[in-house]
C-alpha positions as a printed Julia matrix, in Angstrom:
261×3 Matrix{Float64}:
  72.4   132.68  135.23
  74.69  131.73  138.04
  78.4   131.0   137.6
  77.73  127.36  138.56
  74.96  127.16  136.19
  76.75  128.89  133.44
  79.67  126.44  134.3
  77.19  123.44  134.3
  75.62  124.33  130.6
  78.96  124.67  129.28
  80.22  121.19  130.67
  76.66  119.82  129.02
  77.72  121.22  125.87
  81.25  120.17  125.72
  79.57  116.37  126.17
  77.7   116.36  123.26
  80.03  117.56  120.95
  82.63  115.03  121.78
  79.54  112.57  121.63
  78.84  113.79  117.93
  82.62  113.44  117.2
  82.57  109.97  118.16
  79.82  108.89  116.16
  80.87  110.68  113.19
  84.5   108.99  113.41
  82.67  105.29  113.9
  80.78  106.66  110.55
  83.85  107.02  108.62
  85.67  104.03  109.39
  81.93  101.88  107.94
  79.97  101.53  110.83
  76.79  102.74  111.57
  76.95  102.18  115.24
  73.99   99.57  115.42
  75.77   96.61  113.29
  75.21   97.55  110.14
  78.09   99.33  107.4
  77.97  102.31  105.32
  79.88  104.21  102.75
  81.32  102.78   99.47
  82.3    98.81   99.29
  84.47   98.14   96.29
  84.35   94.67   95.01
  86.84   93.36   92.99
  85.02   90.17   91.65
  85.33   87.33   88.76
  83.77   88.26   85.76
  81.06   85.04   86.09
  80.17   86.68   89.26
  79.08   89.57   87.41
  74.96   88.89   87.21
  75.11   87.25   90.54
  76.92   89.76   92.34
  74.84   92.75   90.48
  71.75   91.18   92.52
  73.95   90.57   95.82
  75.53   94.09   95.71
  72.14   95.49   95.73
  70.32   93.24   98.36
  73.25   94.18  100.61
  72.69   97.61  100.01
  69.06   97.42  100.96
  70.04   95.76  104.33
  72.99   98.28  105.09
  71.47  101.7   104.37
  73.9   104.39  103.81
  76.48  101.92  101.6
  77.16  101.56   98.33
  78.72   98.57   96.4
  80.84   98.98   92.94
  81.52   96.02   91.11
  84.78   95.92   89.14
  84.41   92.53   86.76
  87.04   91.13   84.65
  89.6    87.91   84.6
  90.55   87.14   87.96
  94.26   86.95   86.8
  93.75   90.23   85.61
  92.24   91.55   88.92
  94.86   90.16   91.07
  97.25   92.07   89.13
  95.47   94.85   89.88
  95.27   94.13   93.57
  98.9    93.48   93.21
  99.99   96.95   91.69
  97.96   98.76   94.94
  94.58   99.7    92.88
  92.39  100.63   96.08
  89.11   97.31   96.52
  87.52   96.2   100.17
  87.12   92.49   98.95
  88.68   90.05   95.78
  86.07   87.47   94.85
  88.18   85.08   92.62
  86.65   82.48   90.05
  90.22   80.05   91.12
  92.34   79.37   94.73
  95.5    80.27   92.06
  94.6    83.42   91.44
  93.67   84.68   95.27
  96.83   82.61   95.94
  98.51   85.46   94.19
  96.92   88.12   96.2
  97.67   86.28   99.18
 101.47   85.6    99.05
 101.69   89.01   98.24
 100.23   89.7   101.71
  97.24   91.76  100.56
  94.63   89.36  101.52
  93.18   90.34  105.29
  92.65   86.75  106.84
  92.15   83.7   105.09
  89.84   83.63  101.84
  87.16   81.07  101.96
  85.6    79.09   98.99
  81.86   80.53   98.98
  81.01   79.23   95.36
  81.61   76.11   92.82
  81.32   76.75   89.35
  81.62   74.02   86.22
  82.02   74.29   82.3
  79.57   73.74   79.62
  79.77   74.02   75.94
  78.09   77.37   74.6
  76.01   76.93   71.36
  73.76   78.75   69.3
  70.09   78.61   70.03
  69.31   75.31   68.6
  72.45   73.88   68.37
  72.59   73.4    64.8
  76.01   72.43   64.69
  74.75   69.16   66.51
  77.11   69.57   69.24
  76.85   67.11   71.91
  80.18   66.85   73.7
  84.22   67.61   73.75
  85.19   65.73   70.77
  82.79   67.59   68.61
  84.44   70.44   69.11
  87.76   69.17   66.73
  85.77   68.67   64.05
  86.74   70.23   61.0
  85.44   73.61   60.32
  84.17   74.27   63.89
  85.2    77.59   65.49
  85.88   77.09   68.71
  86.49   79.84   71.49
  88.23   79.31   75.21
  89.8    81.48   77.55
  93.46   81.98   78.1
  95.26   79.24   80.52
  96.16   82.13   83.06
  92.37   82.48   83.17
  90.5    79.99   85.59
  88.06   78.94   82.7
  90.84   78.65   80.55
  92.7    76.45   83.1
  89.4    74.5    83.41
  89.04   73.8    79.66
  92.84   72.71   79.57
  92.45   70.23   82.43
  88.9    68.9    80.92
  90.42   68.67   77.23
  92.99   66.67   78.9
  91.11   64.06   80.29
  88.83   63.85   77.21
  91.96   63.43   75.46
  90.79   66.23   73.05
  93.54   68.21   71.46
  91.67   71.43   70.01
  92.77   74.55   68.36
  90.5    77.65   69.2
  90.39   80.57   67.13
  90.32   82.97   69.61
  91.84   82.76   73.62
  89.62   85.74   75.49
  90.72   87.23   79.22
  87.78   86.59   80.68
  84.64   83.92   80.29
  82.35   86.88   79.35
  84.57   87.33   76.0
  84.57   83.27   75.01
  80.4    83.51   75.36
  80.37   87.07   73.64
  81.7    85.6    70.33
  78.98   82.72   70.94
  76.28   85.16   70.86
  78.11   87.43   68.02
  78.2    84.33   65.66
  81.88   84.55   65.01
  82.51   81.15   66.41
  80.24   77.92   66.86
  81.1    76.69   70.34
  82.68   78.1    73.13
  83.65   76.63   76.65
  82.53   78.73   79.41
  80.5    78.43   83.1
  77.08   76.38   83.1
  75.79   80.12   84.97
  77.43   82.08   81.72
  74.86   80.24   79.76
  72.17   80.44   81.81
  72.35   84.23   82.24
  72.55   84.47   78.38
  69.79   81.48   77.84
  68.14   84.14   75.29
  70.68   83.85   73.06
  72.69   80.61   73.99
  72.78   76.68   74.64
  74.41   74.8    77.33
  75.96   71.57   76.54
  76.95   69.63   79.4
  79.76   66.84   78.72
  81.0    64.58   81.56
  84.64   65.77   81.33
  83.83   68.73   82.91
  82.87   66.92   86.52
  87.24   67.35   86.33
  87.45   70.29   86.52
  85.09   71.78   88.78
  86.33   75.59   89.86
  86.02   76.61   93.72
  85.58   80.8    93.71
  87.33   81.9    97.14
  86.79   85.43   98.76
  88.71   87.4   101.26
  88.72   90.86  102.7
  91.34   93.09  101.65
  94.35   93.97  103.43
  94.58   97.83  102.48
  90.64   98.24  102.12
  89.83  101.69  102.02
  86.37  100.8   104.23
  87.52   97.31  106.65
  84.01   97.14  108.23
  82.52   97.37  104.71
  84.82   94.56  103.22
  84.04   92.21  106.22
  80.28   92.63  105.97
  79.98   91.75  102.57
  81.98   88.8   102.57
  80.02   87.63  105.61
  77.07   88.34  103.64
  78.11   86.58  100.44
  78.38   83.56  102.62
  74.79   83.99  103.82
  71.67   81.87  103.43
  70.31   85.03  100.95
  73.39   85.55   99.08
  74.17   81.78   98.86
  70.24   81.7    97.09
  71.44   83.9    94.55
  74.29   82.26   93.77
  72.37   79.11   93.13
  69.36   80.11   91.35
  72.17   81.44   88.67
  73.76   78.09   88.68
  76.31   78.08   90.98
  76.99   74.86   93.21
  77.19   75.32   97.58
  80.47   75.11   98.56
């Protein structure tokens, strides 16, 4: 081979690597190069998202090969703290404005968050209601174990504010972190009511009632989300959000209940 030849091959060879550098860098930072993301997406999301965003996490898998979404579900209070104290998420999905307020004053949001979700209360019963439940007021009866969520929690600042207006004072037995915990002791029999999310009940229709009571139309809860500002995979965290807030993910959310936005 010729000097020039030999110099030519070389110059060939040196092109492709730096080619193959490139796309591996665009891999790492989430992008596949042709729109879609890849690698791991944490989600940091309400625990009434938790059925919803099981089925969402996986459909958005299926249309971004290569990525992987990990749900962490509890109180949003609780996950803001969380956020808050630097535990590494992409996106917050919160079941409340005040609790992605506190992620965003803290500057830890990326962007604004935007309500994808609406979300109102019910009264959780037995199968059968056999306690003859029927609205708010019931619920003071004598002898009736009642369950809610703590205030800091958005259900339990939903029940306060509906209680209110049904001018209902009511002392629960037990204040849980999260809405999964109120409908757990529903379904344990160690209460006879509990105030939770019409799509709590719904996922759990095999064991539980919903009771609707009009109150409730006061305290509807808007669920904002938002890209995080320290996201360990950006592209990642902005794809999902955009595809929470698409016409498939928005399906999901109201086959389980959930109102549009």
């Amino acid at each position: 081979m010729s000097a020039r030849a030999t110099r030519t091959a070389m110059a060939v060879v040196m092109a492709l690597t730096v080619a193959g550098c490139a796309a591996g860098d665009g891999q790492a930072t989430g992008s596949s190069g042709d729109g879609r993301v890849t690698g791991a997406v944490t989600v940091f999301a309400a625990a009434s998202l938790t059925e919803s965003f099981r089925r969402i996490g996986k459909d958005f898998e299926a249309a971004n090969p290569g990525s992987t979404v990990t749900l962490n579900v509890a109180g949003s209070s609780a996950l803001a703290n969380q956020i808050n104290q630097g535990a590494p998420a992409d996106v917050f999905a919160s079941a409340a404005p005040a609790n992605m307020a506190t992620v965003t004053k803290a500057g830890n949001a990326e962007g604004t968050p935007t309500t994808f979700a609406r979300n109102q209360l019910v009264i959780a019963v037995p199968l059968g209601n056999p306690g003859g439940v029927t609205g708010l007021a019931d619920l003071s009866r004598p002898g009736v174990k009642v369950a809610r969520c703590a205030d800091q929690v958005p259900c339990g600042a939903a029940a306060r504010t509906a209680l209110d207006a049904a001018g209902v004072a009511l002392t629960p037995v037990t204040l849980e972190q999260d809405v999964k915990g109120a409908l757990a002791k529903v379904k344990l029999g160690e209460v006879d009511a509990a105030l939770v999310y019409r799509t709590d009940t719904r996922a759990a229709s095999a064991d539980v009632t919903g009771v609707e009571f009009p109150e409730s139309a006061r305290a509807v809860n808007d669920y904002p989300i938002v890209a995080l500002k320290d996201a360990p995979n950006p592209d990642g965290a902005r794809a999902f959000v955009a595809y929470v807030r698409s016409a498939p993910a928005q399906a999901v959310l109201a086959e389980a209940g959930f109102h549009a936005p």
